[in-house]
Amino acid sequence: MKFFIDTANLEQIKEAQALGILDGVTTNPSLMAKEGITGQDNILKHYVDICSVVTGDVSAEVISTDYEGIVQEGETLAALHPQIVVKVPVIQDGIKAIRYFSDKGIKTNCTLVFSAGQALLAAKAGATYVSPFIGRLDDISADGLNLIDEIRLIYDNYDFKTQILAASVRHTMHVLECAKIGADVMTGPMSSIVGLLKHPLTDSGLAQFLADHKKGN
Ligand code: E4P
């Protein structure tokens, strides 16, 4: 399972990269705005800065919603750096653009996916990644993990190569359940990654070992 961090914060990205387990980064317009990155030039520069501190794929989202606009924006983003993956919303013009990018060998992440039908179309169009937002489904009392399950079944039935990128991950149990189901990638905040390390028996065991070592010296 690949681990992506879902942030535009360079310090957090560096921290995750330093752990040695990071496979990539996802961003979105809200995450960029949260870091105060505004204006086209600053946004493009920030994507390049992110690519320079990680080794894996970096999703950069288009703002356009019409086919020509998505294609133009996506080509500009893809030309920035070989690690850039063009993130495109799962709308009609988006699916058409994903097919165009796929035919040109440009990597894509089909985003804002909330149903198995949307995921099926993303795979048919040749998306590199599909991003079902599990946390946002849970927020409205729907079952985010069940959606991952459905997409896994459909993709396996037809051997689709599109990778399931579990997005809107909020906590460690999302990560673990996605790993059990067989999501290819998860993207979440740093807390959902380092939280996997936490166990009281590790803490108390380590404290005991250190105390015993001190007594013996
Ligand atoms: C995914 O690519 C999105 O950027 C992200 O996971 C959305 O997460 P949120 O629902 O916590 O905003």
GROMACS .gro file of C-alpha atoms and ligand atoms in nm:
model
  229
    1MET     CA    1   0.000   0.000   0.000
    2LYS     CA    2   0.135   0.341  -0.096
    3PHE     CA    3   0.125   0.624   0.159
    4PHE     CA    4   0.056   0.976   0.032
    5ILE     CA    5   0.030   1.283   0.256
    6ASP     CA    6  -0.268   1.510   0.194
    7THR     CA    7  -0.132   1.861   0.250
    8ALA     CA    8   0.033   2.156   0.078
    9ASN     CA    9   0.241   2.233   0.388
   10LEU     CA   10   0.607   2.196   0.291
   11GLU     CA   11   0.730   2.138   0.647
   12GLN     CA   12   0.484   1.851   0.699
   13ILE     CA   13   0.576   1.705   0.362
   14LYS     CA   14   0.947   1.717   0.455
   15GLU     CA   15   0.869   1.556   0.792
   16ALA     CA   16   0.678   1.270   0.624
   17GLN     CA   17   0.951   1.228   0.362
   18ALA     CA   18   1.214   1.206   0.638
   19LEU     CA   19   1.026   0.909   0.788
   20GLY     CA   20   1.124   0.712   0.477
   21ILE     CA   21   0.775   0.576   0.411
   22LEU     CA   22   0.626   0.846   0.189
   23ASP     CA   23   0.521   0.757  -0.167
   24GLY     CA   24   0.364   1.085  -0.276
   25VAL     CA   25   0.156   1.394  -0.203
   26THR     CA   26  -0.198   1.506  -0.280
   27THR     CA   27  -0.310   1.866  -0.274
   28ASN     CA   28  -0.632   2.044  -0.361
   29PRO     CA   29  -0.732   2.412  -0.400
   30SER     CA   30  -0.852   2.429  -0.037
   31LEU     CA   31  -0.522   2.291   0.096
   32MET     CA   32  -0.324   2.541  -0.117
   33ALA     CA   33  -0.539   2.830   0.010
   34LYS     CA   34  -0.492   2.707   0.369
   35GLU     CA   35  -0.114   2.757   0.326
   36GLY     CA   36  -0.174   3.107   0.186
   37ILE     CA   37  -0.057   3.007  -0.164
   38THR     CA   38  -0.251   3.229  -0.404
   39GLY     CA   39  -0.199   3.360  -0.758
   40GLN     CA   40  -0.114   3.138  -1.055
   41ASP     CA   41   0.264   3.192  -1.046
   42ASN     CA   42   0.291   3.118  -0.673
   43ILE     CA   43   0.072   2.810  -0.706
   44LEU     CA   44   0.282   2.668  -0.991
   45LYS     CA   45   0.605   2.744  -0.803
   46HIS     CA   46   0.469   2.571  -0.493
   47TYR     CA   47   0.401   2.251  -0.690
   48VAL     CA   48   0.762   2.253  -0.811
   49ASP     CA   49   0.882   2.311  -0.451
   50ILE     CA   50   0.677   2.011  -0.335
   51CYS     CA   51   0.821   1.794  -0.614
   52SER     CA   52   1.172   1.892  -0.508
   53VAL     CA   53   1.128   1.753  -0.154
   54VAL     CA   54   0.953   1.421  -0.235
   55THR     CA   55   1.035   1.133  -0.467
   56GLY     CA   56   0.683   1.019  -0.565
   57ASP     CA   57   0.374   1.145  -0.746
   58VAL     CA   58   0.236   1.490  -0.659
   59SER     CA   59  -0.129   1.559  -0.745
   60ALA     CA   60  -0.202   1.914  -0.868
   61GLU     CA   61  -0.568   1.998  -0.923
   62VAL     CA   62  -0.717   2.190  -1.216
   63ILE     CA   63  -0.964   2.472  -1.153
   64SER     CA   64  -1.130   2.468  -1.495
   65THR     CA   65  -1.451   2.273  -1.542
   66ASP     CA   66  -1.474   2.278  -1.924
   67TYR     CA   67  -1.285   2.033  -2.147
   68GLU     CA   68  -1.061   2.290  -2.322
   69GLY     CA   69  -0.977   2.463  -1.995
   70ILE     CA   70  -0.898   2.136  -1.815
   71VAL     CA   71  -0.673   2.023  -2.102
   72GLN     CA   72  -0.486   2.355  -2.117
   73GLU     CA   73  -0.441   2.375  -1.739
   74GLY     CA   74  -0.347   2.008  -1.711
   75GLU     CA   75  -0.080   2.039  -1.980
   76THR     CA   76   0.071   2.340  -1.800
   77LEU     CA   77   0.074   2.148  -1.471
   78ALA     CA   78   0.219   1.831  -1.627
   79ALA     CA   79   0.498   2.033  -1.792
   80LEU     CA   80   0.610   2.166  -1.452
   81HIS     CA   81   0.773   1.844  -1.334
   82PRO     CA   82   0.769   1.470  -1.423
   83GLN     CA   83   0.624   1.389  -1.079
   84ILE     CA   84   0.307   1.594  -1.137
   85VAL     CA   85  -0.023   1.405  -1.163
   86VAL     CA   86  -0.310   1.614  -1.303
   87LYS     CA   87  -0.606   1.601  -1.065
   88VAL     CA   88  -0.938   1.628  -1.248
   89PRO     CA   89  -1.294   1.628  -1.105
   90VAL     CA   90  -1.524   1.342  -1.203
   91ILE     CA   91  -1.754   1.546  -1.429
   92GLN     CA   92  -1.839   1.484  -1.794
   93ASP     CA   93  -1.573   1.718  -1.934
   94GLY     CA   94  -1.331   1.581  -1.673
   95ILE     CA   95  -1.375   1.223  -1.794
   96LYS     CA   96  -1.320   1.340  -2.153
   97ALA     CA   97  -1.003   1.521  -2.043
   98ILE     CA   98  -0.876   1.217  -1.851
   99ARG     CA   99  -0.906   1.012  -2.170
  100TYR     CA  100  -0.710   1.283  -2.355
  101PHE     CA  101  -0.435   1.292  -2.088
  102SER     CA  102  -0.423   0.913  -2.070
  103ASP     CA  103  -0.373   0.888  -2.449
  104LYS     CA  104  -0.088   1.143  -2.419
  105GLY     CA  105   0.080   0.952  -2.133
  106ILE     CA  106   0.001   1.224  -1.875
  107LYS     CA  107  -0.081   1.080  -1.530
  108THR     CA  108  -0.420   1.169  -1.380
  109ASN     CA  109  -0.603   1.152  -1.047
  110CYS     CA  110  -0.981   1.149  -1.087
  111THR     CA  111  -1.110   1.331  -0.780
  112LEU     CA  112  -1.430   1.400  -0.585
  113VAL     CA  113  -1.546   1.041  -0.635
  114PHE     CA  114  -1.842   0.937  -0.420
  115SER     CA  115  -1.991   0.641  -0.610
  116ALA     CA  116  -1.883   0.316  -0.773
  117GLY     CA  117  -2.033   0.434  -1.104
  118GLN     CA  118  -1.806   0.738  -1.106
  119ALA     CA  119  -1.507   0.516  -1.031
  120LEU     CA  120  -1.602   0.280  -1.316
  121LEU     CA  121  -1.604   0.569  -1.565
  122ALA     CA  122  -1.271   0.702  -1.430
  123ALA     CA  123  -1.112   0.361  -1.495
  124LYS     CA  124  -1.271   0.335  -1.841
  125ALA     CA  125  -1.120   0.676  -1.926
  126GLY     CA  126  -0.776   0.550  -1.822
  127ALA     CA  127  -0.722   0.743  -1.497
  128THR     CA  128  -0.396   0.658  -1.319
  129TYR     CA  129  -0.563   0.706  -0.979
  130VAL     CA  130  -0.923   0.730  -0.863
  131SER     CA  131  -0.992   0.920  -0.539
  132PRO     CA  132  -1.299   0.808  -0.343
  133PHE     CA  133  -1.347   1.052  -0.050
  134ILE     CA  134  -1.423   0.816   0.237
  135GLY     CA  135  -1.420   1.068   0.525
  136ARG     CA  136  -1.670   1.297   0.355
  137LEU     CA  137  -1.905   1.000   0.300
  138ASP     CA  138  -1.875   0.903   0.667
  139ASP     CA  139  -1.952   1.268   0.754
  140ILE     CA  140  -2.300   1.230   0.604
  141SER     CA  141  -2.366   0.885   0.755
  142ALA     CA  142  -2.282   0.701   0.432
  143ASP     CA  143  -2.021   0.423   0.434
  144GLY     CA  144  -1.688   0.537   0.288
  145LEU     CA  145  -1.512   0.204   0.336
  146ASN     CA  146  -1.795   0.020   0.163
  147LEU     CA  147  -1.728   0.236  -0.144
  148ILE     CA  148  -1.363   0.126  -0.145
  149ASP     CA  149  -1.485  -0.234  -0.125
  150GLU     CA  150  -1.720  -0.189  -0.423
  151ILE     CA  151  -1.454  -0.023  -0.637
  152ARG     CA  152  -1.198  -0.297  -0.552
  153LEU     CA  153  -1.449  -0.563  -0.663
  154ILE     CA  154  -1.530  -0.386  -0.990
  155TYR     CA  155  -1.167  -0.312  -1.079
  156ASP     CA  156  -1.062  -0.669  -1.001
  157ASN     CA  157  -1.351  -0.809  -1.211
  158TYR     CA  158  -1.212  -0.638  -1.520
  159ASP     CA  159  -0.846  -0.605  -1.427
  160PHE     CA  160  -0.858  -0.223  -1.450
  161LYS     CA  161  -0.513  -0.077  -1.386
  162THR     CA  162  -0.643   0.245  -1.225
  163GLN     CA  163  -0.511   0.262  -0.867
  164ILE     CA  164  -0.762   0.311  -0.586
  165LEU     CA  165  -0.642   0.611  -0.386
  166ALA     CA  166  -0.845   0.621  -0.065
  167ALA     CA  167  -0.883   0.996  -0.002
  168SER     CA  168  -1.034   1.208   0.273
  169VAL     CA  169  -0.877   0.966   0.519
  170ARG     CA  170  -0.924   1.108   0.867
  171HIS     CA  171  -0.767   0.860   1.110
  172THR     CA  172  -0.564   0.543   1.156
  173MET     CA  173  -0.861   0.304   1.138
  174HIS     CA  174  -0.942   0.435   0.789
  175VAL     CA  175  -0.584   0.348   0.691
  176LEU     CA  176  -0.599  -0.001   0.839
  177GLU     CA  177  -0.941  -0.086   0.696
  178CYS     CA  178  -0.834   0.040   0.353
  179ALA     CA  179  -0.525  -0.181   0.376
  180LYS     CA  180  -0.745  -0.484   0.457
  181ILE     CA  181  -0.976  -0.415   0.164
  182GLY     CA  182  -0.682  -0.368  -0.071
  183ALA     CA  183  -0.682   0.003  -0.157
  184ASP     CA  184  -0.365   0.069  -0.357
  185VAL     CA  185  -0.293   0.404  -0.193
  186MET     CA  186  -0.414   0.609   0.099
  187THR     CA  187  -0.382   0.985   0.140
  188GLY     CA  188  -0.434   1.150   0.474
  189PRO     CA  189  -0.293   1.395   0.726
  190MET     CA  190   0.035   1.327   0.907
  191SER     CA  191  -0.165   1.227   1.218
  192SER     CA  192  -0.324   0.934   1.031
  193ILE     CA  193   0.027   0.807   0.947
  194VAL     CA  194   0.220   0.855   1.272
  195GLY     CA  195  -0.088   0.750   1.470
  196LEU     CA  196  -0.025   0.396   1.342
  197LEU     CA  197   0.283   0.386   1.567
  198LYS     CA  198   0.100   0.453   1.890
  199HIS     CA  199   0.059   0.173   2.145
  200PRO     CA  200   0.064   0.207   2.526
  201LEU     CA  201   0.249  -0.126   2.563
  202THR     CA  202   0.527   0.006   2.338
  203ASP     CA  203   0.553   0.319   2.553
  204SER     CA  204   0.549   0.135   2.888
  205GLY     CA  205   0.779  -0.140   2.758
  206LEU     CA  206   1.033   0.112   2.635
  207ALA     CA  207   1.016   0.308   2.963
  208GLN     CA  208   1.081  -0.018   3.152
  209PHE     CA  209   1.377  -0.116   2.931
  210LEU     CA  210   1.536   0.227   2.975
  211ALA     CA  211   1.479   0.223   3.352
  212ASP     CA  212   1.628  -0.128   3.386
  213HIS     CA  213   1.927  -0.031   3.174
  214LYS     CA  214   1.986   0.270   3.400
  215LYS     CA  215   1.972   0.049   3.716
  216GLY     CA  216   2.227  -0.190   3.574
  217ASN     CA  217   2.478   0.089   3.493
  218E4P     C1  218  -0.786   1.413  -0.177
  218E4P     O1  219  -0.714   1.412  -0.271
  218E4P     C2  220  -0.835   1.532  -0.110
  218E4P     O2  221  -0.736   1.632  -0.119
  218E4P     C3  222  -0.860   1.512   0.035
  218E4P     O3  223  -0.828   1.381   0.076
  218E4P     C4  224  -0.989   1.563   0.087
  218E4P     O4  225  -0.991   1.541   0.225
  218E4P     P1  226  -1.093   1.615   0.323
  218E4P     O5  227  -1.227   1.553   0.305
  218E4P     O6  228  -1.039   1.588   0.459
  218E4P     O7  229  -1.093   1.761   0.286
   0.00000   0.00000   0.00000
